Structures are given as C-alpha cells and as structure tokens.
Amino acid sequence: MPSLRARLLNRYLRLVMKPKRLHEIDPPLLRAWVEKRALAFYPKNVSRESVDAPAPGEWHRPVKISSSATILYLHGGGYVFGSVKLYRPLTMALAAKAGCEVFSAEYRLAPEHRCPAAIEDALAAYHWLVASGRDPKSIVLAGDSAGGGLCLTAMMALRDRGAPMPAGAVIYSPWTDLATMGASIDANAESDAMFQRDSIVNGPGHYVGELDVRDPRVSPLYGDLKGLAPLLIFASEAEMLFDDSTRLVEKAVRAGVGVRFEPRAGLAHAWPIFHPVIPEAKEAVAITAAFVRERAGGRTGGGQ
C-alpha cells in the first residue's frame, strides 16, 4: 500500500492537476502554471552551475563526489513543458545520493520545436559530455515520462550512427507509445491521479507534427531495441502509461537488452519527481543511485 504521504499527494494531484485539460491549454500558459508550482526542496550539499552552450542545462555537483559516473537527465512534461528548475528537487537528490555529477539538459520544447528537435538536443548534450573527456561507459541517461522516451530514442540514434552507447538508462514512467495503444490508457483512466484520458490521447499532436505516431523517433516502443544499454524502469500500476512500460520491458527482453523493472502499486505517474515529499520517491532515488554506481563503475561510495 502507498504511504500516507503518497496517498495525500495523490489527493492533491486529483484536486489540482487532474482537472486540467492539458492538451487544450496554450503551451506558454501551461509552462507558466507548472513552473509556479515548482518545489524548492534542494539538498544543501549540492551546487548548481548553469550552462548556456554548447548544450544548455545545469550541472548539479555534490560537495563530496564519490563516483566518476555522470548522469545526463532529460526531464518530462509531454515534450511541451518542464524545465531544469522544475526538476531540481529530483536531479539534485540524484547527485547527492549517487555521489556524482548530474547534467540536467534544457532541450527545446514543442510545439515550437517538434520531433526530432528534442532528440537532437539530447544527443548534443551527450556528445558534449563525451567530447569534454567523459567516458561513455561512465554516463548514465535518466528521464521521466517524455524524458524517459527521449532516453530511448537518443540511444537508438546513437546505435544507428555507430556512436558509443552510455552505460545504462534509468527511466521513470516512460512515455513510449504516443499512439496510445496500451490497455492501461482505458483501464487506469480513473485510478491515474494526475492526468485525464483525453490529455494522454490528444497530447501527442504538439510534438509529432508531420511524423507518424508510430515513427520510432516519436514512439520508441515501435523501434528496434537491440543493442541498447541496460535499463532500469519504474512505473506505477495505477497510471495510464503503465502498459507503456510493461510492453517496453517485454520487447527489450526479447531484444536481449538487460532490464530491471520496478512496478509499484497506487503511486502517481513519475513519482520520483516528488522527492523528498514522499518516501517512495526517496526509495526510487536510492535504487537509481545504486544502479548508476553499478553500471558506470569508477570510484564508489554511498553518496551524501
């Protein structure tokens, strides 16, 4: 059963977030509304450094770096909203717990910049990290929702271009099927505490543009997963996108990709973003940190 805090969070999301018909809100207004609700619970032992070029984003560095790994974080928000600032409570917590540097990327958003703009920006950030001297085997991609899907499409592009693959990827409640064919879209329409069904079904239009919703650059579930780095996947059994994860797990296993799946009952979509509000988010961050240290190697330690 979810913790009391998680149940209270679900109630809050049902009152504040779920009534919003996100796909009908003008994107700039939606971004402003979401940003006003950004949490400000940042670890005190993690610094921030903004970067404008060649890859816009923000470095988060713990006071004590105990691992040579680097996490490249790609935020969620349906490819339409979300920002480095909004995700600081999670990305800074990842830096503290994993004891490593985190680069939180600020990629271009739709509908001003449709697919594949976000993929190009994710790749630019990855190549910049490698060019700056970081071994690809020390880099772990991470992302939630749309950012989780972006981790997958970025790795597919790296593989197809013959570029070195990262050490692994951690994806929270990934959006992998913008054709919305998963049975959980209907089955969990009521139990999902965050979104309305119409927003999930009609939301892809902002990002897809002229592409087909089954184009692997849009929906990585329809792509070839062979050769991708090992995956750590989290998803809530109560969310509408649950089958975006279960089908991804099944297909990745068939493709020979290493997968660890962490389903949870009754939690909100992409619940790790609510660190440190709910204990389940802290648990996910701890599991993520252990995966990063295991996959990326280098110096190890318990983090902060």
Short mmCIF file of C-alpha atoms in Angstrom, two decimals, residues 41-303:
data_model
loop_
_atom_site.label_atom_id
_atom_site.label_comp_id
_atom_site.label_asym_id
_atom_site.label_seq_id
_atom_site.Cartn_x
_atom_site.Cartn_y
_atom_site.Cartn_z
CA PHE A 41 13.38 21.37 -1.57
CA TYR A 42 17.02 21.26 -2.64
CA PRO A 43 19.84 19.39 -0.89
CA LYS A 44 22.19 21.90 0.71
CA ASN A 45 25.25 19.84 -0.16
CA VAL A 46 24.78 20.10 -3.93
CA SER A 47 25.91 23.06 -6.04
CA ARG A 48 24.36 24.39 -9.25
CA GLU A 49 26.10 25.74 -12.33
CA SER A 50 24.18 26.96 -15.38
CA VAL A 51 25.48 26.21 -18.88
CA ASP A 52 24.27 28.06 -21.99
CA ALA A 53 26.33 26.38 -24.74
CA PRO A 54 27.05 24.11 -26.45
CA ALA A 55 24.38 22.19 -24.55
CA PRO A 56 22.01 24.30 -22.41
CA GLY A 57 21.36 22.95 -18.96
CA GLU A 58 22.60 22.89 -15.40
CA TRP A 59 25.31 21.00 -13.56
CA HIS A 60 24.49 19.62 -10.12
CA ARG A 61 27.56 18.59 -8.12
CA PRO A 62 27.65 17.16 -4.59
CA VAL A 63 30.19 18.61 -2.20
CA LYS A 64 31.71 15.14 -1.91
CA ILE A 65 31.99 13.38 -5.26
CA SER A 66 32.43 9.66 -4.61
CA SER A 67 31.78 8.30 -8.11
CA SER A 68 33.24 9.09 -11.53
CA ALA A 69 29.81 8.49 -13.10
CA THR A 70 27.82 11.26 -14.80
CA ILE A 71 24.03 11.28 -15.05
CA LEU A 72 22.51 13.03 -18.06
CA TYR A 73 18.94 13.85 -17.04
CA LEU A 74 16.16 14.52 -19.57
CA HIS A 75 13.05 15.93 -17.90
CA GLY A 76 9.44 15.05 -18.61
CA GLY A 77 6.44 17.22 -19.45
CA GLY A 78 4.94 15.72 -22.58
CA TYR A 79 7.66 17.42 -24.66
CA VAL A 80 5.66 20.63 -24.10
CA PHE A 81 6.54 21.81 -20.57
CA GLY A 82 9.09 21.07 -17.87
CA SER A 83 12.46 22.62 -17.14
CA VAL A 84 15.74 22.24 -15.31
CA LYS A 85 14.36 24.41 -12.49
CA LEU A 86 11.22 22.31 -12.09
CA TYR A 87 13.29 19.14 -11.75
CA ARG A 88 15.95 20.34 -9.33
CA PRO A 89 14.46 18.52 -6.30
CA LEU A 90 14.97 15.22 -8.14
CA THR A 91 18.17 15.87 -10.08
CA MET A 92 19.98 17.41 -7.14
CA ALA A 93 18.85 14.50 -4.96
CA LEU A 94 20.27 12.09 -7.55
CA ALA A 95 23.59 13.93 -7.44
CA ALA A 96 23.69 13.75 -3.66
CA LYS A 97 22.67 10.10 -3.37
CA ALA A 98 24.80 8.77 -6.24
CA GLY A 99 27.75 10.95 -5.24
CA CYS A 100 28.25 12.02 -8.85
CA GLU A 101 27.78 14.91 -11.24
CA VAL A 102 24.38 15.33 -12.88
CA PHE A 103 23.86 17.36 -16.04
CA SER A 104 20.20 18.32 -16.37
CA ALA A 105 19.56 19.19 -20.03
CA GLU A 106 17.28 22.02 -21.18
CA TYR A 107 16.04 20.71 -24.50
CA ARG A 108 13.74 22.54 -26.94
CA LEU A 109 10.01 22.11 -26.40
CA ALA A 110 7.02 21.57 -28.69
CA PRO A 111 5.02 22.82 -30.46
CA GLU A 112 7.60 25.50 -31.27
CA HIS A 113 10.14 22.72 -31.82
CA ARG A 114 8.64 19.40 -32.86
CA CYS A 115 10.24 15.99 -33.11
CA PRO A 116 13.16 15.37 -33.65
CA ALA A 117 14.37 18.63 -32.05
CA ALA A 118 14.36 17.17 -28.53
CA ILE A 119 16.31 14.13 -29.73
CA GLU A 120 18.90 16.35 -31.40
CA ASP A 121 19.34 18.33 -28.19
CA ALA A 122 19.69 15.19 -26.07
CA LEU A 123 22.33 13.89 -28.46
CA ALA A 124 24.14 17.25 -28.44
CA ALA A 125 24.33 17.12 -24.64
CA TYR A 126 25.60 13.53 -24.70
CA HIS A 127 28.26 14.22 -27.35
CA TRP A 128 29.36 17.33 -25.46
CA LEU A 129 29.88 15.28 -22.31
CA VAL A 130 31.95 12.75 -24.25
CA ALA A 131 33.93 15.47 -26.03
CA SER A 132 34.72 17.05 -22.66
CA GLY A 133 36.55 13.87 -21.65
CA ARG A 134 33.89 11.70 -20.04
CA ASP A 135 33.99 8.04 -20.95
CA PRO A 136 30.64 6.93 -22.43
CA LYS A 137 30.85 3.96 -20.06
CA SER A 138 30.67 6.41 -17.17
CA ILE A 139 27.50 8.14 -18.44
CA VAL A 140 24.00 7.03 -17.45
CA LEU A 141 20.95 8.55 -19.11
CA ALA A 142 17.92 9.21 -16.94
CA GLY A 143 14.50 10.70 -17.53
CA ASP A 144 10.82 10.56 -16.68
CA SER A 145 7.69 10.35 -18.81
CA ALA A 146 8.53 12.06 -22.13
CA GLY A 147 12.12 12.29 -20.92
CA GLY A 148 12.12 8.53 -20.43
CA GLY A 149 11.03 8.04 -24.01
CA LEU A 150 13.69 10.54 -25.06
CA CYS A 151 16.37 8.42 -23.35
CA LEU A 152 15.31 5.50 -25.55
CA THR A 153 15.14 7.44 -28.82
CA ALA A 154 18.53 9.02 -28.10
CA MET A 155 20.10 5.60 -27.54
CA MET A 156 18.53 4.29 -30.75
CA ALA A 157 20.07 7.20 -32.63
CA LEU A 158 23.47 6.61 -31.04
CA ARG A 159 23.35 2.95 -32.03
CA ASP A 160 22.23 3.70 -35.58
CA ARG A 161 25.03 6.24 -36.02
CA GLY A 162 27.66 3.89 -34.65
CA ALA A 163 28.34 6.13 -31.65
CA PRO A 164 29.37 4.72 -28.28
CA MET A 165 26.48 3.73 -26.03
CA PRO A 166 26.11 5.01 -22.46
CA ALA A 167 26.47 2.65 -19.52
CA GLY A 168 22.74 2.42 -18.96
CA ALA A 169 19.48 4.32 -18.65
CA VAL A 170 17.03 4.90 -15.80
CA ILE A 171 13.51 5.76 -16.90
CA TYR A 172 10.58 6.68 -14.68
CA SER A 173 7.07 6.07 -16.10
CA PRO A 174 8.31 6.41 -19.69
CA TRP A 175 6.02 7.61 -22.47
CA THR A 176 6.92 5.09 -25.16
CA ASP A 177 3.74 4.80 -27.23
CA LEU A 178 2.29 8.10 -28.45
CA ALA A 179 -0.22 6.07 -30.48
CA THR A 180 -1.74 5.33 -27.04
CA MET A 181 -2.49 1.68 -27.76
CA GLY A 182 -1.86 0.36 -24.25
CA ALA A 183 -4.82 -1.20 -22.47
CA SER A 184 -3.98 0.75 -19.31
CA ILE A 185 -4.98 4.01 -21.04
CA ASP A 186 -8.60 2.99 -20.55
CA ALA A 187 -8.22 0.61 -17.60
CA ASN A 188 -6.46 3.22 -15.44
CA ALA A 189 -8.27 6.34 -16.60
CA GLU A 190 -9.85 6.72 -13.16
CA SER A 191 -7.02 5.44 -10.97
CA ASP A 192 -4.44 7.76 -12.57
CA ALA A 193 -4.18 10.65 -10.11
CA MET A 194 -2.51 13.10 -12.47
CA PHE A 195 -4.00 13.10 -15.98
CA GLN A 196 -7.25 12.95 -17.90
CA ARG A 197 -7.52 10.32 -20.62
CA ASP A 198 -8.14 12.97 -23.30
CA SER A 199 -4.86 14.69 -22.49
CA ILE A 200 -2.92 11.45 -22.99
CA VAL A 201 -4.72 10.57 -26.22
CA ASN A 202 -4.68 14.05 -27.77
CA GLY A 203 -1.43 15.37 -26.30
CA PRO A 204 0.96 13.87 -28.88
CA GLY A 205 -0.18 16.30 -31.58
CA HIS A 206 2.00 19.08 -30.16
CA TYR A 207 5.16 17.00 -30.56
CA VAL A 208 4.54 14.68 -33.51
CA GLY A 209 4.00 17.27 -36.22
CA GLU A 210 4.06 15.64 -39.63
CA LEU A 211 5.51 12.36 -38.39
CA ASP A 212 3.51 9.20 -37.83
CA VAL A 213 2.76 8.48 -34.17
CA ARG A 214 4.36 5.05 -34.66
CA ASP A 215 7.59 6.51 -36.01
CA PRO A 216 10.26 5.17 -33.58
CA ARG A 217 11.59 8.71 -33.14
CA VAL A 218 8.20 9.60 -31.67
CA SER A 219 7.24 6.29 -30.06
CA PRO A 220 10.33 4.22 -29.19
CA LEU A 221 8.12 1.21 -28.39
CA TYR A 222 7.82 0.66 -32.17
CA GLY A 223 11.56 0.81 -32.77
CA ASP A 224 14.32 -1.80 -32.76
CA LEU A 225 15.67 -2.10 -29.20
CA LYS A 226 18.59 -4.39 -30.00
CA GLY A 227 21.94 -3.16 -28.75
CA LEU A 228 20.60 -0.64 -26.25
CA ALA A 229 22.26 -0.21 -22.87
CA PRO A 230 20.74 -1.91 -19.79
CA LEU A 231 17.54 -0.33 -18.48
CA LEU A 232 16.14 0.35 -15.02
CA ILE A 233 12.42 1.07 -15.41
CA PHE A 234 9.94 2.35 -12.82
CA ALA A 235 6.16 2.56 -13.38
CA SER A 236 3.01 2.78 -11.30
CA GLU A 237 0.37 0.13 -11.74
CA ALA A 238 -2.26 2.86 -11.26
CA GLU A 239 -1.13 5.17 -14.07
CA MET A 240 -2.47 5.26 -17.60
CA LEU A 241 1.02 4.81 -19.05
CA PHE A 242 1.68 1.60 -17.13
CA ASP A 243 1.47 -0.52 -20.29
CA ASP A 244 3.98 1.79 -21.98
CA SER A 245 6.42 0.24 -19.51
CA THR A 246 5.20 -3.36 -19.43
CA ARG A 247 5.30 -3.65 -23.22
CA LEU A 248 8.70 -1.95 -23.28
CA VAL A 249 10.03 -4.47 -20.76
CA GLU A 250 8.71 -7.41 -22.79
CA LYS A 251 10.14 -6.10 -26.05
CA ALA A 252 13.50 -5.19 -24.52
CA VAL A 253 13.89 -8.65 -23.01
CA ARG A 254 13.13 -10.23 -26.39
CA ALA A 255 15.77 -7.97 -27.94
CA GLY A 256 18.38 -9.12 -25.44
CA VAL A 257 18.53 -5.86 -23.50
CA GLY A 258 19.21 -6.11 -19.80
CA VAL A 259 16.14 -4.88 -17.89
CA ARG A 260 15.25 -4.36 -14.25
CA PHE A 261 11.59 -3.47 -13.78
CA GLU A 262 10.33 -1.77 -10.61
CA PRO A 263 6.50 -1.56 -10.72
CA ARG A 264 4.71 -0.04 -7.75
CA ALA A 265 1.04 -0.05 -6.72
CA GLY A 266 -1.07 3.05 -6.25
CA LEU A 267 1.51 5.75 -6.90
CA ALA A 268 1.35 8.83 -9.12
CA HIS A 269 2.84 8.97 -12.60
CA ALA A 270 6.63 9.51 -12.44
CA TRP A 271 6.52 9.65 -8.63
CA PRO A 272 10.31 10.05 -8.16
CA ILE A 273 9.92 13.70 -9.22
CA PHE A 274 8.25 14.31 -5.85
CA HIS A 275 11.46 13.83 -3.90
CA PRO A 276 11.56 14.46 -0.93
CA VAL A 277 7.78 14.76 -0.46
CA ILE A 278 7.06 11.02 -0.40
CA PRO A 279 9.21 8.14 0.88
CA GLU A 280 8.60 6.14 -2.29
CA ALA A 281 10.48 8.81 -4.23
CA LYS A 282 13.42 8.55 -1.85
CA GLU A 283 13.41 4.79 -2.35
CA ALA A 284 13.47 5.21 -6.15
CA VAL A 285 16.38 7.65 -5.92
CA ALA A 286 18.32 5.18 -3.75
CA ILE A 287 17.70 2.35 -6.23
CA THR A 288 18.70 4.64 -9.09
CA ALA A 289 21.92 5.67 -7.33
CA ALA A 290 22.88 2.03 -6.78
CA PHE A 291 22.23 1.27 -10.47
CA VAL A 292 24.35 4.23 -11.55
CA ARG A 293 27.27 3.16 -9.38
CA GLU A 294 26.95 -0.44 -10.56
CA ARG A 295 26.72 0.40 -14.27
CA ALA A 296 29.08 3.37 -14.51
CA GLY A 297 31.87 1.94 -12.37
CA GLY A 298 34.69 4.17 -11.20
CA ARG A 299 35.07 5.28 -7.62
CA THR A 300 32.23 4.13 -5.41
CA GLY A 301 30.63 5.30 -2.24
CA GLY A 302 27.32 5.76 -0.56
CA GLY A 303 26.81 9.34 -1.61
#
